[in-house]
Amino acid sequence: MSANAANQSSLMAYQELQNLFQRLAHYRHLLALGHWDQAAMMPDGGMQARADAIAELSSLCHAQLCQPQVKDWLAAAEQAELDAWQRANLNEMRRQWQQANLLPAELVKAKSLAGARCEHGWRQQRKQNDWQGFAANLKEVVALSRQEAAIRAEHLGCRRYDALLELYEPGIDCATLDSLFGQMKSWLPGLIQQVLAKQAQEPVIPPQGPFAIAQQRELGLAAMAKLGFDFNHGRLDVSAHPFCGGVPSDVRITTRYSEDDFTQSLMGVIHETGHARYEQGLPKAWAYQPVGEARSMGVHESQSLFFEMQLGRHPAMLEQLQPLMVQAFPQQPALALDNLIRFYTRVQPGFIRVDADEVTYPCHIILRYELEKALIEGEIEVEDIPALWDEKMQAYLGIRTLGNDRQGCMQDIHWTDGSFGYFPSYTLGAIYAAQQAAAVERQLGSLDELIRQQRLGEVFAWLEQHIWSQGCLYSTPELLQRATGESLNASYLEQHLRRRYL
């Protein structure tokens, strides 16, 4: 066979792979909408049928990716003359294929069914503080997750929890996180105490409800518009746990409302808008292909935290949001700008991760990381979680949770479907976001000036150029290096926190 004919044959194999992954993208589109509907719209009685449908479609995706010919296509396509984007796409295809082929189809289906049951039960069990009921379902999820971790670890030649980390943040392992979180534990407790002492001299007035849900929704939509959300390709809804789902051309974000407090839902919407802008900004030329997907969960969290923490809680941004709050709700002293700034930068150790301030937030993540790592490695069992959660909450934040599992170890949705290895992405995202913000300020000027001068478009253009439009063209370390000019540097997060809070 001539060199030209061989290249044509290799390109045909690559085209077969593109066709396959486009088909998978369409299936996953429907899966994403099924999950969104389950969380936001589905009546309780639809749970079993929905769980069966999602499991069936998940199994179909798995079977498509595990067809024998895919291995041959990957081998043949490796010899093709490809450009940088095509080569990166092929690398991502191989990574997804390897991950899928490690797991037997029956394990994929069993894990999907167990996760659906656990998540559905959690909705009521959390409200009722029913740890025993929740634990019964969680044990099955943990058992299946351990099986998955063992299979992946054997293939990768690593420890079990490292194998699950690889699913969410490729290249990050326990050794890296132990070092990173160990460093944070050396300065974070002291910083928390310094900030608490400082803020004890700065009184703040909490907003007093009730705040009508309809007005809260309108306020959230106005904030989304200010932050450039494309409503032609997305929408806002309500769920028990805020999230961003759907697909880039149809992004679904959710929040939750309380008539007693509008402030958390507003920042929740801003947070999810960061996720959504990343999805909406992914390279459209590579839609339906792996290289056109988000790089990692840590990078995804960096965008939501850039929007919420670097922008949303910035005094200059609050100055622009304050008139919208005054327009939405009855006037009261708490809505004065100086009070809102103090309120939104208030540091207070609390039970709930999603409501935590950005100074204490890493403590919530470190706690979860330490527990789920031990759980997957078999060092602890599900029955041990409440007592250990209480022990670590006392050590890190001075709070007791024993007997209060609703506000303790049952508060998150992540473990219900076996998303072990996900939690570290939140604090990695905070570190990435602080480093990106520092790069923005070096290149464009201070965020304070950019916001006050109505130049947010320049900030979004920077993010689109350096993060969003790059998809999976580069690894996370290379993406960060190219965007900021240096490798991962956690000192930017510490600098950001000290500058804002001290």
Coordinates of C-alpha atoms in Angstrom, one line a residue:
M1 CA 0.0 0.0 0.0
S2 CA 1.3 3.4 -1.0
A3 CA 1.9 6.1 1.7
N4 CA -1.0 8.1 0.3
A5 CA -3.3 5.1 0.3
A6 CA -2.2 4.3 3.9
N7 CA -2.9 7.8 5.0
Q8 CA -6.3 7.7 3.4
S9 CA -7.1 4.5 5.2
S10 CA -6.0 6.0 8.5
L11 CA -8.1 9.2 7.8
M12 CA -11.1 6.9 7.1
A13 CA -10.6 5.3 10.5
Y14 CA -10.5 8.7 12.1
Q15 CA -13.7 9.7 10.4
E16 CA -15.4 6.5 11.7
L17 CA -14.4 7.6 15.2
Q18 CA -15.7 11.1 14.6
N19 CA -19.0 9.6 13.5
L20 CA -19.2 7.4 16.6
F21 CA -18.4 10.2 19.0
Q22 CA -21.0 12.5 17.3
R23 CA -23.6 9.8 17.8
L24 CA -22.5 9.4 21.5
A25 CA -22.8 13.2 21.9
H26 CA -26.4 13.0 20.8
Y27 CA -27.2 10.2 23.2
R28 CA -25.5 12.1 26.0
H29 CA -27.5 15.2 25.2
L30 CA -30.7 13.3 25.9
L31 CA -29.1 11.8 29.1
A32 CA -28.3 15.3 30.3
L33 CA -31.8 16.5 29.7
G34 CA -33.1 13.3 31.5
H35 CA -31.0 14.1 34.5
W36 CA -32.1 17.8 34.5
D37 CA -35.7 16.9 34.2
Q38 CA -35.3 14.3 37.0
A39 CA -34.0 17.0 39.3
A40 CA -36.1 20.0 38.2
M41 CA -39.5 18.8 36.9
M42 CA -40.2 15.1 37.2
P43 CA -42.9 14.0 39.6
D44 CA -41.9 11.5 42.3
G45 CA -43.9 8.7 40.6
G46 CA -41.7 8.8 37.6
M47 CA -38.5 7.8 39.4
Q48 CA -38.4 4.1 38.6
A49 CA -39.2 4.5 34.9
R50 CA -36.7 7.4 34.6
A51 CA -34.0 5.4 36.4
D52 CA -34.6 2.5 34.0
A53 CA -34.5 4.7 30.9
I54 CA -31.3 6.5 32.0
A55 CA -29.7 3.2 32.9
E56 CA -30.6 1.8 29.5
L57 CA -29.3 4.8 27.6
S58 CA -26.1 4.8 29.7
S59 CA -25.6 1.1 28.8
L60 CA -26.2 1.9 25.1
C61 CA -23.5 4.6 25.2
H62 CA -21.1 2.2 27.0
A63 CA -21.8 -0.6 24.4
Q64 CA -21.2 1.8 21.5
L65 CA -17.9 2.8 22.9
C66 CA -16.9 -0.8 23.6
Q67 CA -17.5 -2.1 20.1
P68 CA -14.5 -4.3 19.0
Q69 CA -13.8 -2.2 15.9
V70 CA -13.2 1.0 17.9
K71 CA -9.8 -0.4 19.1
D72 CA -8.9 -1.0 15.4
W73 CA -10.0 2.5 14.4
L74 CA -7.9 4.0 17.2
A75 CA -4.9 2.1 16.1
A76 CA -5.3 3.0 12.4
A77 CA -6.1 6.7 13.1
E78 CA -2.9 7.0 15.1
Q79 CA -1.0 6.7 11.7
A80 CA -3.0 9.5 10.0
E81 CA -1.7 13.0 9.2
L82 CA -3.7 15.1 11.7
D83 CA -3.6 18.7 12.7
A84 CA -3.2 19.7 16.4
W85 CA -7.0 19.8 17.1
Q86 CA -7.5 16.4 15.4
R87 CA -4.6 14.9 17.3
A88 CA -5.9 16.2 20.6
N89 CA -9.4 14.9 19.6
L90 CA -7.9 11.5 19.0
N91 CA -6.1 11.5 22.3
E92 CA -9.4 12.4 24.1
M93 CA -11.2 9.6 22.2
R94 CA -8.7 7.1 23.3
R95 CA -8.9 8.3 26.9
Q96 CA -12.7 7.9 26.9
W97 CA -12.5 4.5 25.2
Q98 CA -10.0 3.2 27.7
Q99 CA -12.1 4.4 30.6
A100 CA -15.2 2.8 29.2
N101 CA -13.6 -0.5 28.3
L102 CA -12.3 -0.9 31.8
L103 CA -15.8 -1.5 33.2
P104 CA -18.1 -4.4 32.5
A105 CA -21.5 -3.3 31.2
E106 CA -23.3 -4.9 34.1
L107 CA -21.3 -2.7 36.6
V108 CA -22.1 0.5 34.6
K109 CA -25.8 -0.4 34.7
A110 CA -25.9 -1.4 38.3
K111 CA -24.1 1.8 39.4
S112 CA -26.6 3.9 37.4
L113 CA -29.6 2.2 39.0
A114 CA -28.1 2.3 42.5
G115 CA -27.2 6.0 42.0
A116 CA -30.7 6.9 40.8
R117 CA -32.3 5.1 43.9
C118 CA -29.9 6.7 46.3
E119 CA -30.4 10.2 44.9
H120 CA -34.2 9.9 44.8
G121 CA -34.3 8.6 48.4
W122 CA -31.9 11.3 49.5
R123 CA -34.4 14.0 48.6
Q124 CA -36.8 13.0 51.4
Q125 CA -34.2 11.3 53.7
R126 CA -32.2 14.5 54.0
K127 CA -35.3 16.5 55.0
Q128 CA -36.2 14.0 57.6
N129 CA -32.6 13.6 58.9
D130 CA -32.9 9.9 58.2
W131 CA -29.3 8.8 58.2
Q132 CA -30.2 5.1 58.5
G133 CA -32.4 5.1 55.5
F134 CA -29.8 7.0 53.5
A135 CA -26.9 4.8 54.6
A136 CA -28.7 1.7 53.4
N137 CA -28.7 3.1 49.8
L138 CA -25.3 4.7 50.1
K139 CA -23.7 1.3 51.1
E140 CA -24.7 -0.1 47.7
V141 CA -23.3 2.9 45.9
V142 CA -20.0 2.7 47.8
A143 CA -19.7 -1.0 47.2
L144 CA -20.1 -0.5 43.4
S145 CA -17.8 2.6 43.5
R146 CA -15.1 0.5 45.2
Q147 CA -15.4 -2.1 42.5
E148 CA -15.0 0.5 39.8
A149 CA -12.0 2.1 41.6
A150 CA -10.3 -1.3 42.0
I151 CA -10.7 -2.1 38.3
R152 CA -9.5 1.4 37.2
A153 CA -6.6 1.3 39.7
E154 CA -5.3 -2.0 38.5
H155 CA -5.3 -0.7 34.9
L156 CA -3.5 2.5 35.7
G157 CA -1.2 1.1 38.3
C158 CA -2.2 3.5 41.0
R159 CA -4.2 3.6 44.3
R160 CA -8.0 3.3 44.1
Y161 CA -8.8 6.9 44.9
D162 CA -6.3 8.2 42.4
A163 CA -8.1 6.2 39.7
L164 CA -11.3 8.1 40.5
L165 CA -9.6 11.5 40.7
E166 CA -8.4 10.8 37.1
L167 CA -12.0 10.9 35.9
Y168 CA -12.5 14.4 37.1
E169 CA -9.1 16.0 37.1
P170 CA -6.6 14.1 35.0
G171 CA -3.1 14.3 36.3
I172 CA -4.0 15.1 39.9
D173 CA -3.3 12.4 42.5
C174 CA -3.5 12.0 46.3
A175 CA 0.1 12.9 46.8
T176 CA -0.5 16.3 45.1
L177 CA -3.7 16.9 47.0
D178 CA -2.2 15.8 50.3
S179 CA 0.7 18.3 49.8
L180 CA -1.6 21.1 48.6
F181 CA -4.2 20.7 51.3
G182 CA -1.5 20.2 53.9
Q183 CA -0.1 23.6 53.0
M184 CA -3.5 25.2 53.1
K185 CA -4.1 23.7 56.6
S186 CA -0.9 25.4 57.7
W187 CA -2.2 28.9 57.1
L188 CA -6.0 28.7 56.6
P189 CA -7.1 28.2 60.3
G190 CA -5.0 31.2 61.4
L191 CA -6.4 33.3 58.6
I192 CA -10.0 32.4 59.6
Q193 CA -9.3 33.5 63.2
Q194 CA -7.7 36.8 62.0
V195 CA -10.7 37.6 59.8
L196 CA -13.2 36.7 62.5
A197 CA -11.4 39.0 64.9
K198 CA -11.4 41.8 62.4
Q199 CA -15.0 41.4 61.4
A200 CA -16.2 41.3 65.1
Q201 CA -15.6 45.0 65.0
E202 CA -17.6 45.5 61.8
P203 CA -21.4 45.1 62.4
V204 CA -23.5 43.8 59.6
I205 CA -27.3 43.8 59.2
P206 CA -28.8 40.6 57.6
P207 CA -31.5 41.3 55.0
Q208 CA -35.0 40.7 56.5
G209 CA -37.5 38.7 54.5
P210 CA -39.9 37.6 53.3
F211 CA -38.5 37.9 49.7
A212 CA -41.0 36.8 47.1
I213 CA -39.7 34.0 44.9
A214 CA -40.9 35.7 41.7
Q215 CA -38.7 38.8 42.5
Q216 CA -35.8 36.6 43.4
R217 CA -36.0 34.9 40.1
E218 CA -36.1 38.2 38.2
L219 CA -33.1 39.4 40.1
G220 CA -31.2 36.2 39.2
L221 CA -32.2 36.6 35.5
A222 CA -30.9 40.2 35.6
A223 CA -27.6 39.2 37.1
M224 CA -27.3 36.4 34.4
A225 CA -27.9 39.0 31.7
K226 CA -25.3 41.3 33.1
L227 CA -22.8 38.4 33.1
G228 CA -23.5 37.7 29.4
F229 CA -25.6 34.5 29.7
D230 CA -27.1 33.5 26.3
F231 CA -30.8 32.9 27.0
N232 CA -31.3 31.7 23.5
H233 CA -29.2 28.7 24.5
G234 CA -30.1 28.1 28.1
R235 CA -32.5 28.6 30.9
L236 CA -32.9 28.9 34.7
D237 CA -34.9 26.5 36.8
V238 CA -35.3 25.2 40.4
S239 CA -33.9 22.0 42.0
A240 CA -33.1 20.7 45.5
H241 CA -29.4 21.1 44.8
P242 CA -28.1 23.9 42.4
F243 CA -26.3 22.6 39.3
C244 CA -25.4 23.3 35.7
G245 CA -26.3 20.7 33.1
G246 CA -27.6 20.2 29.6
V247 CA -25.2 20.7 26.6
P248 CA -23.4 23.8 25.3
S249 CA -26.3 24.7 22.9
D250 CA -28.9 24.1 25.6
V251 CA -27.4 24.8 29.0
R252 CA -29.7 24.2 32.0
I253 CA -28.8 25.9 35.3
T254 CA -30.8 25.6 38.5
T255 CA -30.9 27.3 41.9
R256 CA -33.0 27.0 45.0
Y257 CA -35.0 29.7 46.8
S258 CA -35.9 30.6 50.3
E259 CA -38.3 33.4 51.1
D260 CA -36.2 34.2 54.2
D261 CA -33.0 34.9 52.3
F262 CA -32.4 36.0 48.7
T263 CA -28.7 36.4 49.0
Q264 CA -27.7 32.8 48.7
S265 CA -29.8 32.1 45.6
L266 CA -28.4 35.2 43.9
M267 CA -24.8 34.1 44.4
G268 CA -25.8 30.5 43.5
V269 CA -27.2 31.8 40.2
I270 CA -24.0 33.8 39.5
H271 CA -21.9 30.7 40.3
E272 CA -23.9 28.5 37.9
T273 CA -23.7 31.2 35.3
G274 CA -19.9 30.9 35.3
H275 CA -20.3 27.2 34.6
A276 CA -22.8 28.0 31.8
R277 CA -20.6 30.7 30.2
Y278 CA -17.8 28.1 30.0
E279 CA -20.2 25.6 28.3
Q280 CA -21.6 28.3 25.9
G281 CA -18.0 29.4 25.0
L282 CA -16.6 26.0 24.1
P283 CA -15.3 25.7 20.5
K284 CA -18.4 25.4 18.3
A285 CA -16.4 24.0 15.4
W286 CA -15.7 20.9 17.6
A287 CA -19.2 20.5 19.0
Y288 CA -20.1 16.8 19.4
Q289 CA -16.4 15.8 19.6
P290 CA -14.3 15.1 22.8
V291 CA -11.8 17.9 22.1
G292 CA -14.7 20.3 22.2
E293 CA -15.7 19.4 25.7
A294 CA -14.7 21.1 29.0
R295 CA -11.1 20.4 30.0
S296 CA -11.8 19.1 33.6
M297 CA -14.0 19.6 36.6
G298 CA -11.4 21.8 38.2
V299 CA -11.2 24.1 35.2
H300 CA -15.1 24.1 35.2
E301 CA -15.1 25.1 38.9
S302 CA -12.5 27.8 38.2
Q303 CA -15.0 29.5 35.9
S304 CA -17.9 29.3 38.3
L305 CA -15.7 30.6 41.1
F306 CA -14.2 33.3 38.9
F307 CA -17.8 34.5 38.3
E308 CA -19.0 34.2 42.0
M309 CA -15.9 35.0 44.0
Q310 CA -13.6 37.1 41.8
L311 CA -16.4 39.0 40.2
G312 CA -19.8 38.5 42.0
R313 CA -18.6 39.4 45.5
H314 CA -16.3 42.1 44.4
P315 CA -17.3 45.5 45.9
A316 CA -17.5 47.1 42.5
M317 CA -19.8 44.4 41.2
L318 CA -22.0 44.6 44.3
E319 CA -22.3 48.3 43.6
Q320 CA -23.8 47.4 40.3
L321 CA -26.1 44.7 41.6
Q322 CA -27.4 46.8 44.6
P323 CA -29.8 48.9 42.5
L324 CA -31.3 45.7 41.2
M325 CA -31.8 44.4 44.7
V326 CA -33.5 47.7 45.8
Q327 CA -35.7 47.5 42.8
A328 CA -36.7 43.9 43.5
F329 CA -37.4 44.1 47.3
P330 CA -38.8 46.6 49.8
Q331 CA -36.2 49.2 50.9
Q332 CA -34.4 48.3 54.2
P333 CA -31.1 49.3 55.9
A334 CA -29.6 45.9 55.0
L335 CA -29.7 46.8 51.3
A336 CA -27.4 49.8 51.7
L337 CA -24.3 49.3 49.6
D338 CA -21.7 49.4 52.5
N339 CA -23.8 46.8 54.4
L340 CA -24.2 44.5 51.4
I341 CA -20.4 44.6 50.9
R342 CA -19.8 43.6 54.5
F343 CA -22.6 41.0 54.3
Y344 CA -21.3 39.3 51.1
T345 CA -17.7 39.1 52.5
R346 CA -18.8 38.0 55.9
V347 CA -16.8 35.0 57.2
Q348 CA -18.7 32.7 59.5
P349 CA -18.0 29.0 60.0
G350 CA -21.2 27.1 59.1
F351 CA -22.7 23.7 58.4
I352 CA -23.5 24.0 54.7
R353 CA -20.8 23.8 52.0
V354 CA -22.8 25.5 49.3
D355 CA -23.6 28.5 51.6
A356 CA -20.0 28.8 52.9
D357 CA -17.9 31.9 52.5
E358 CA -14.8 31.6 50.4
V359 CA -12.5 31.7 53.4
T360 CA -14.0 28.7 55.2
Y361 CA -15.0 26.9 52.0
P362 CA -11.7 25.0 51.6
C363 CA -12.2 23.4 55.0
H364 CA -15.5 21.8 53.8
I365 CA -13.6 20.4 50.8
I366 CA -10.6 19.1 52.7
L367 CA -13.0 17.3 55.1
R368 CA -14.9 15.6 52.3
Y369 CA -11.7 14.7 50.5
E370 CA -10.2 13.0 53.6
L371 CA -13.4 11.1 54.2
E372 CA -14.1 9.9 50.7
K373 CA -10.5 8.9 50.1
A374 CA -10.6 6.7 53.2
L375 CA -14.0 5.4 52.2
I376 CA -12.9 4.3 48.7
E377 CA -9.6 2.9 50.1
G378 CA -11.6 0.7 52.6
E379 CA -10.1 2.4 55.6
I380 CA -13.5 3.4 56.9
E381 CA -17.1 2.2 56.3
V382 CA -20.3 4.1 55.6
E383 CA -21.3 3.6 59.3
D384 CA -18.2 5.6 60.4
I385 CA -19.1 8.7 58.4
P386 CA -21.3 10.7 60.9
A387 CA -18.8 10.5 63.8
L388 CA -15.8 11.3 61.6
W389 CA -17.7 14.2 59.9
D390 CA -18.5 15.6 63.4
E391 CA -14.8 15.1 64.5
K392 CA -13.4 17.0 61.5
M393 CA -16.0 19.8 61.6
Q394 CA -15.0 20.4 65.2
A395 CA -11.3 20.4 64.2
Y396 CA -11.6 22.6 61.2
L397 CA -14.5 24.9 61.9
G398 CA -15.4 24.4 65.6
I399 CA -18.9 23.1 64.8
R400 CA -20.7 19.9 66.1
T401 CA -22.8 17.9 63.6
L402 CA -23.4 14.6 65.5
G403 CA -27.1 13.8 65.2
N404 CA -27.6 16.6 62.7
D405 CA -26.8 14.7 59.5
R406 CA -29.2 16.8 57.5
Q407 CA -26.8 19.6 57.8
G408 CA -23.8 17.3 58.0
C409 CA -22.9 14.3 56.0
M410 CA -26.2 14.1 54.1
Q411 CA -26.2 17.7 52.7
D412 CA -24.5 17.0 49.3
I413 CA -25.8 15.2 46.3
H414 CA -22.4 14.0 45.0
W415 CA -22.0 10.8 46.9
T416 CA -25.6 9.6 46.0
D417 CA -24.5 8.6 42.5
G418 CA -20.9 7.6 43.3
S419 CA -19.1 10.8 42.3
F420 CA -16.2 10.1 44.5
G421 CA -13.1 12.1 43.5
Y422 CA -15.2 15.2 42.5
F423 CA -15.0 17.3 45.6
P424 CA -11.3 18.3 45.3
S425 CA -12.2 20.0 42.0
Y426 CA -13.9 22.8 43.9
T427 CA -10.8 24.0 45.8
L428 CA -8.6 23.3 42.8
G429 CA -11.0 25.5 40.9
A430 CA -10.6 28.3 43.5
I431 CA -6.8 28.1 43.1
Y432 CA -7.1 28.2 39.3
A433 CA -9.6 31.1 39.4
A434 CA -7.3 33.2 41.6
Q435 CA -4.4 32.6 39.3
Q436 CA -6.5 33.5 36.3
A437 CA -7.7 36.7 37.9
A438 CA -4.1 37.7 38.7
A439 CA -3.3 37.1 35.0
V440 CA -6.3 39.2 33.9
E441 CA -5.2 42.1 36.1
R442 CA -1.6 41.9 34.8
Q443 CA -2.9 42.1 31.2
L444 CA -6.0 44.2 31.4
G445 CA -5.8 46.2 34.6
S446 CA -7.4 45.9 38.0
L447 CA -10.8 44.1 38.3
D448 CA -12.0 47.1 40.2
E449 CA -11.4 49.4 37.2
L450 CA -12.7 46.8 34.7
I451 CA -16.0 46.4 36.5
R452 CA -16.5 50.1 37.3
Q453 CA -15.7 51.1 33.8
Q454 CA -18.3 48.7 32.3
R455 CA -15.5 46.6 30.7
L456 CA -16.6 43.2 31.8
G457 CA -16.8 42.2 28.1
E458 CA -13.0 42.4 28.1
V459 CA -12.7 40.0 31.0
F460 CA -15.1 37.5 29.3
A461 CA -13.2 37.9 26.1
W462 CA -10.0 37.0 28.0
L463 CA -11.6 33.9 29.5
E464 CA -13.0 32.9 26.1
Q465 CA -9.7 33.3 24.4
H466 CA -7.6 31.5 27.0
I467 CA -10.0 29.0 28.6
W468 CA -13.4 28.5 27.0
S469 CA -12.4 28.3 23.3
Q470 CA -9.5 25.9 24.0
G471 CA -11.8 23.0 25.0
C472 CA -9.5 19.9 25.5
L473 CA -6.8 21.0 23.1
Y474 CA -4.3 21.1 26.0
S475 CA -3.9 19.3 29.3
T476 CA -4.9 21.2 32.4
P477 CA -1.3 22.1 33.4
E478 CA -0.6 23.3 29.9
L479 CA -3.8 25.3 29.6
L480 CA -3.0 27.1 32.9
Q481 CA 0.6 27.7 31.8
R482 CA -0.5 29.2 28.5
A483 CA -3.3 31.3 30.1
T484 CA -1.4 32.7 33.1
G485 CA 2.3 32.3 32.1
E486 CA 3.1 29.9 35.0
S487 CA 2.3 26.5 36.4
L488 CA -0.2 25.9 39.3
N489 CA 0.5 28.4 42.0
A490 CA -1.7 28.2 45.1
S491 CA -0.2 31.4 46.6
Y492 CA -2.6 33.4 44.4
L493 CA -5.6 32.1 46.4
E494 CA -3.9 33.0 49.7
Q495 CA -3.0 36.5 48.4
H496 CA -6.6 37.0 47.2
L497 CA -8.1 36.0 50.5
R498 CA -5.7 38.1 52.6
R499 CA -6.2 41.2 50.3
R500 CA -10.0 41.0 50.3
Y501 CA -10.6 40.0 54.0
L502 CA -7.6 41.6 55.9

